[in-house]
Coordinates of C-alpha atoms in Angstrom, one line a residue:
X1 CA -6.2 0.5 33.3
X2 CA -2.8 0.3 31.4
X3 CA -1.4 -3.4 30.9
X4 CA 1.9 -4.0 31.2
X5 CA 2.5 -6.8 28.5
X6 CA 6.5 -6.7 28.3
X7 CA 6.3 -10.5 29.2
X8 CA 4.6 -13.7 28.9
X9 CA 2.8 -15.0 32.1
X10 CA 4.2 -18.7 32.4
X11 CA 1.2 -20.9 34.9
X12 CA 0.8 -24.6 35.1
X13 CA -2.7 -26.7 33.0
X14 CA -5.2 -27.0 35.5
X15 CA -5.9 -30.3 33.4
X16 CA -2.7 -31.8 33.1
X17 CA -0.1 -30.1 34.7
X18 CA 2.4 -29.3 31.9
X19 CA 3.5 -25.4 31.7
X20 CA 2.2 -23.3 29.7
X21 CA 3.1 -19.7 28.4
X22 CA 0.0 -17.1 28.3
X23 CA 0.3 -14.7 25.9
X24 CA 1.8 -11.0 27.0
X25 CA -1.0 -9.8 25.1
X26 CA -3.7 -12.3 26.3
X27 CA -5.6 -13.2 29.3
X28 CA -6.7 -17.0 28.2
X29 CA -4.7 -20.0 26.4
X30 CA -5.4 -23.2 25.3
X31 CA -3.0 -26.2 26.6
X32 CA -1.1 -27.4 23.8
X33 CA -0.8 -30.6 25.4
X34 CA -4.9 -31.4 26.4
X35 CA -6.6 -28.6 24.9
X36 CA -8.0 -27.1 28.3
X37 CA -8.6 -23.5 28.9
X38 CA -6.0 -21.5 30.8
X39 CA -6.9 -18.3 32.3
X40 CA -4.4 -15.7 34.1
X41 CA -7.3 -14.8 36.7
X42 CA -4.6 -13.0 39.0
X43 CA -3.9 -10.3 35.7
X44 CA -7.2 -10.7 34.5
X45 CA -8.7 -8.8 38.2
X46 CA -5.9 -6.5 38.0
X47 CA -6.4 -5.4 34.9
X48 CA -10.3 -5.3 34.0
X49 CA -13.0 -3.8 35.7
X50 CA -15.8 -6.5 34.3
X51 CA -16.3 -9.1 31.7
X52 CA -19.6 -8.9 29.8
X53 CA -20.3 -12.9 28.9
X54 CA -21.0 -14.1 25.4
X55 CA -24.8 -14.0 24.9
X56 CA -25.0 -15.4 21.3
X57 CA -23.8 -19.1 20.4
X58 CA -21.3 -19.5 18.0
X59 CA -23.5 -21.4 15.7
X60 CA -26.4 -18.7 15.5
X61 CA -23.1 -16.2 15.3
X62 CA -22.2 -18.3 12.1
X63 CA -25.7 -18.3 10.8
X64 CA -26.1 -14.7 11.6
X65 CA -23.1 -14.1 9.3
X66 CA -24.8 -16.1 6.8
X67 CA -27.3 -13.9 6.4
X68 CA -25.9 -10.8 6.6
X69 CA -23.9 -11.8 3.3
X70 CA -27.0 -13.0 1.8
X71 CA -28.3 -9.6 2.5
X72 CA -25.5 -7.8 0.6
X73 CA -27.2 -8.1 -3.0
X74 CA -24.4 -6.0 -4.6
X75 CA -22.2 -8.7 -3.2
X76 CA -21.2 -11.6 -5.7
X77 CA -23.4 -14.3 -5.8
X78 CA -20.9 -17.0 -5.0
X79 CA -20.2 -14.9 -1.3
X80 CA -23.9 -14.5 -0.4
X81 CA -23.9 -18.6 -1.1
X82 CA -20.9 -19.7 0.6
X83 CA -20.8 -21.1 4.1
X84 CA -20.3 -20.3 7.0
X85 CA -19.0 -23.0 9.6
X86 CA -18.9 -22.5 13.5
X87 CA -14.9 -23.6 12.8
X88 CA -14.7 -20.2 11.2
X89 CA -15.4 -18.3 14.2
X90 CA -13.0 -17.5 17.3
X91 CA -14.3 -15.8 20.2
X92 CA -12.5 -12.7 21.4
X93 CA -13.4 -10.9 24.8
X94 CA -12.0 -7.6 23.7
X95 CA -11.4 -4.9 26.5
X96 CA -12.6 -1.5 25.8
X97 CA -12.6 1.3 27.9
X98 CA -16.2 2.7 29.2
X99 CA -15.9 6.6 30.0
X100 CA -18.6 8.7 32.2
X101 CA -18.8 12.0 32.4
X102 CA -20.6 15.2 31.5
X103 CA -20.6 17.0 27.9
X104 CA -21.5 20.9 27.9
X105 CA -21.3 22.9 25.2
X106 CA -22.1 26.7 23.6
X107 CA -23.0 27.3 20.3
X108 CA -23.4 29.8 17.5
X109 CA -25.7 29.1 14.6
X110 CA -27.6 31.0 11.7
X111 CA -30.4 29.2 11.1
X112 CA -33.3 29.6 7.9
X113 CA -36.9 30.4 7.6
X114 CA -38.5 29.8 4.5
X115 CA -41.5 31.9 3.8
X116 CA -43.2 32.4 0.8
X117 CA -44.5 35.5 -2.1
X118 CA -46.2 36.2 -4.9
X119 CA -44.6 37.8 -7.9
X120 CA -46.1 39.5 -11.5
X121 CA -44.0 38.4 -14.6
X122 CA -44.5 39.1 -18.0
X123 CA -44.4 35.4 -20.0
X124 CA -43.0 35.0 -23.8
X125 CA -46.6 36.2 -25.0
X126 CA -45.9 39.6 -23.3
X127 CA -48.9 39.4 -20.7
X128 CA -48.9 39.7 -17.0
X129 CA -48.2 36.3 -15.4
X130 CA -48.1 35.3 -11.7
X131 CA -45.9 32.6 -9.8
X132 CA -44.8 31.7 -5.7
X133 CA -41.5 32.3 -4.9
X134 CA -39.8 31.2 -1.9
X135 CA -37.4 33.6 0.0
X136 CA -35.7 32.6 3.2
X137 CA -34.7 34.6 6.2
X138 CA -31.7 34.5 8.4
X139 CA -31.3 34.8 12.2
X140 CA -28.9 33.8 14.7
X141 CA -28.9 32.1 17.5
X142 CA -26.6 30.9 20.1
X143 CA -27.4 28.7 23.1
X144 CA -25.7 26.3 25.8
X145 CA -26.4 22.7 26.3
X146 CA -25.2 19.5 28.2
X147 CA -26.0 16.1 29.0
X148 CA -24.9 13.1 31.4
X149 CA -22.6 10.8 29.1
X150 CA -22.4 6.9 30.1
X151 CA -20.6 4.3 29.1
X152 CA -19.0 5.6 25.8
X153 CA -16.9 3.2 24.5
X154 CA -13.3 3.1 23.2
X155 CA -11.5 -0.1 21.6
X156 CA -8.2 -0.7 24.2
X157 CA -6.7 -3.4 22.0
X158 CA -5.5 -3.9 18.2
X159 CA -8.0 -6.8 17.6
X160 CA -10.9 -4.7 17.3
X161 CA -10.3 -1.1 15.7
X162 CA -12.1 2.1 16.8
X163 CA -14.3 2.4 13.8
X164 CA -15.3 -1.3 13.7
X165 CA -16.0 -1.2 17.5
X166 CA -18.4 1.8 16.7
X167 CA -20.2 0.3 14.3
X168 CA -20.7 -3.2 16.1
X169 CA -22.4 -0.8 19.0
X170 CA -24.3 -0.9 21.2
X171 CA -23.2 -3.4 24.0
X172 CA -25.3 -3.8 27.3
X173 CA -23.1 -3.1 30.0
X174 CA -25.6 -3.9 32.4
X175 CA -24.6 -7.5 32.0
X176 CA -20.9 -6.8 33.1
X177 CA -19.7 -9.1 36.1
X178 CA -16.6 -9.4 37.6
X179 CA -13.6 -11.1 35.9
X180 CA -14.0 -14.7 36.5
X181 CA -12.4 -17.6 34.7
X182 CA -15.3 -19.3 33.9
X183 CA -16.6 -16.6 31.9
X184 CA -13.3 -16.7 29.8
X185 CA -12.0 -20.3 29.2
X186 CA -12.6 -20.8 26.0
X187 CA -12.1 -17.3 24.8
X188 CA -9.2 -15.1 23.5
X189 CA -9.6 -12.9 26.7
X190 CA -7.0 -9.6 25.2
X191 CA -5.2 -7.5 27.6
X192 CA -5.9 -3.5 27.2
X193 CA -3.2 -1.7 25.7
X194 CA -4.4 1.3 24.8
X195 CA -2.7 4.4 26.7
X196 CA -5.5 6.0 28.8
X197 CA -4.4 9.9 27.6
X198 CA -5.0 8.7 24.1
X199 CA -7.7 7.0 24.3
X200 CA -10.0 9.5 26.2
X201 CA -8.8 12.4 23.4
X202 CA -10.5 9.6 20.8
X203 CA -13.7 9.6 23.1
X204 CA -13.8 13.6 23.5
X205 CA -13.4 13.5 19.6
X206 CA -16.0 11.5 19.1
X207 CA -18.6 12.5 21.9
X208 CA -17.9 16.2 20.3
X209 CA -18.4 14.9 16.8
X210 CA -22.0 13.4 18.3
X211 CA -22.7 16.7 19.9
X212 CA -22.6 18.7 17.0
X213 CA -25.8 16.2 15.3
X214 CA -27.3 16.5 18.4
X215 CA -27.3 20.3 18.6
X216 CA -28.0 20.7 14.6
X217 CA -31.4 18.0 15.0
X218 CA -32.3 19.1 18.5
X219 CA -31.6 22.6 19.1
X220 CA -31.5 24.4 16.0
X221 CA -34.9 25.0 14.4
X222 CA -35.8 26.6 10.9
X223 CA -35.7 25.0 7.3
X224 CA -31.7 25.8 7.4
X225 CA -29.3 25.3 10.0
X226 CA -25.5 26.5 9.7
X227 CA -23.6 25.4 12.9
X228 CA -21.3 28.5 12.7
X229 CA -19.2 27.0 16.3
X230 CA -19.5 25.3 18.5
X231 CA -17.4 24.8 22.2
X232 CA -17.5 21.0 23.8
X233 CA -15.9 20.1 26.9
X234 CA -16.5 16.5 28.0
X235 CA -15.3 16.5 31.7
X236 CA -14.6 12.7 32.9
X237 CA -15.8 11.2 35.9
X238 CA -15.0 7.4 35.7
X239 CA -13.2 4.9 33.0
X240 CA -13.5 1.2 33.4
X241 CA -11.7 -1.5 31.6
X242 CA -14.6 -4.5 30.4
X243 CA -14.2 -7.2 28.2
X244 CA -17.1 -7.3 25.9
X245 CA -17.9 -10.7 23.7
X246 CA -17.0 -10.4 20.0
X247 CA -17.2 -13.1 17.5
X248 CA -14.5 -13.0 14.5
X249 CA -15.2 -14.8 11.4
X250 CA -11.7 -15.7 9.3
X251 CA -12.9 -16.0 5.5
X252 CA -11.2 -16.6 2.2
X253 CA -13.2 -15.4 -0.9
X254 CA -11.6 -15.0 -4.3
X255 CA -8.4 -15.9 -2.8
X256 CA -8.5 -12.7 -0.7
X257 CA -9.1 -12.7 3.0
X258 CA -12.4 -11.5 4.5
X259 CA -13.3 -10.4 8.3
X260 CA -16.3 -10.0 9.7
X261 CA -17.2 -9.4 13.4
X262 CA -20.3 -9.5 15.4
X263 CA -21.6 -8.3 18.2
X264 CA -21.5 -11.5 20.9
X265 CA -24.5 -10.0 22.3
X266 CA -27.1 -8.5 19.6
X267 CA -25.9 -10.7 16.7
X268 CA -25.0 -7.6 14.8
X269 CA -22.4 -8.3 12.2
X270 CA -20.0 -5.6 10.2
X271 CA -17.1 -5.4 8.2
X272 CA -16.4 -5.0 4.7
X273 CA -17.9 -7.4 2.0
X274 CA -16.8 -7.3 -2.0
X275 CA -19.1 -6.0 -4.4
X276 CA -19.6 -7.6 -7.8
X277 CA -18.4 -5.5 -10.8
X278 CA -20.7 -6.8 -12.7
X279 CA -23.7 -6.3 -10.4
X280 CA -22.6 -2.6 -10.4
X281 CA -22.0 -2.0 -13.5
X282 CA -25.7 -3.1 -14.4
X283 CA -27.1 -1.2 -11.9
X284 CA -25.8 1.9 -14.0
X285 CA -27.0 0.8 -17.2
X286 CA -30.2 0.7 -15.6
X287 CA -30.1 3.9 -13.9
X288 CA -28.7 5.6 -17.4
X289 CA -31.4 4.0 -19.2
X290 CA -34.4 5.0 -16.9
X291 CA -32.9 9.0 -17.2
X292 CA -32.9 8.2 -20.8
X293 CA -36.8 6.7 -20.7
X294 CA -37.5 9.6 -18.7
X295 CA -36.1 12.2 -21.4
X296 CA -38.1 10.9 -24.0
X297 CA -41.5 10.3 -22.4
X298 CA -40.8 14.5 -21.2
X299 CA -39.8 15.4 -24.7
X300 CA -42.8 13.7 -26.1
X301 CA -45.5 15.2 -24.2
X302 CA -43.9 18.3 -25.1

């Protein structure tokens, strides 16, 4: 569903009765006045097909991020000690748009057999020497596939890019209920935006671009596979619009900004960390040094 955000929705506080102005781009506010939710349940119906609820807390949300940095141990040691504070986090029910369908595709490959023969050489000393060699054989092969696609999800608002919404995948859409204000006071609820043409060329992309591993691990055989072309059509059936629950961590490290996101259901957290220079730059001089301890033990045996 395409929102129409040219305006701000103006409602009155449940809590205290002073107008407030809802965000074009939101379906949630905060009263300035009492600090109660506000929620634009009449747009949020019209415009969303389900809300999926925030499963993880914001504190284990926190301490998930915590850890993931602590993980990072090319990251500089001041990030993977610095903490994280529930204050850091906002939680954003970000609509995306679901697509079903069906994916078919024909295909043209050459794909490798490795097989294996002896061969007589003559060595430096002039005799007769043997040794295996390994030869390969090509074929080709073409074939037709398909497969039910469900649920393939495309970001419909700014907040959340495509790429980063890939990677914080996969989201249960099982849980999805109806839009309902309790699910979202408290929330930044965003209104889709994303123009429905555009967005279902960025799931055929994709869904192609996942066909072509599929076909290459599944389909072609052989000890080389050369996917010569291959012809995708992803037919659509249904879109929905669903809110799914995504915690956003605001950071400052180094005196740069640093975002990280995670997955209000799984507890999966991306986004780009730093690296230390100085981390990598050892990590080099070690790998140069073990080549170099290599050479030398070779070269003395020899």
């Amino acid at each position: 569903m395409e929102a129409n955000v040219a305006d701000a929705q103006r409602t009155q506080c449940t809590g205290c009765g002073a107008p407030i102005i809802v965000p074009a781009d939101r379906l949630s506010a905060q009263c300035e006045h009492c600090d109660s939710p506000v929620v634009d349940e009449a747009r949020g119906r019209a415009l969303t097909d389900g809300v999926v609820p925030f499963q993880l807390p914001r504190r284990a949300a926190a301490e998930a991020i915590a850890a993931h940095l602590r993980s990072k141990w090319l990251a500089p040691r001041a990030l993977a000690r610095m903490r994280v504070l529930e204050r850091h986090l906002e939680g954003h029910l970000v609509p995306l748009l679901a697509f079903d369908g069906a994916v078919t595709s024909k295909y043209a490959a050459r794909i490798g057999i490795n097989y294996t023969r002896t061969e007589t050489y003559r060595g430096a000393d002039g005799k007769p020497k043997t040794r295996t060699v390994i030869e390969t054989e090509w074929f080709s092969l073409r074939g037709e596939c398909g497969r039910n696609v469900e649920d393939h999800l495309v970001s419909a608002a700014p907040v959340l890019d495509e790429a980063t919404s890939n990677d914080l995948e996969p989201f249960d859409l099982g849980w999805a209920q109806p839009f309902d204000a309790r699910l979202v006071a408290g929330f930044s609820a965003h209104v889709p935006v994303a123009e429905p043409e555009a967005a279902a060329r960025v799931a055929v992309d994709e869904i192609v671009a996942q066909e072509q591993v599929r076909i290459e691990h599944a389909f072609l055989p052989g000890d080389h596979k050369d996917l010569e072309r291959l012809d995708a059509r992803f037919d659509v059936d249904a879109v929905r619009t669903v809110l799914l629950p995504v915690w956003i961590a605001q950071l400052t490290f180094a005196g740069k900004p640093l975002t990280l996101y995670v997955n209000g259901q799984t507890g999966k957290v991306v986004g780009k960390v730093p690296i230390s220079p100085w981390k990598v730059t050892g990590l080099v001089v070690l790998a140069v040094a073990l080549v170099a301890a290599v050479f030398l033990l070779v070269r003395g045996c020899a």
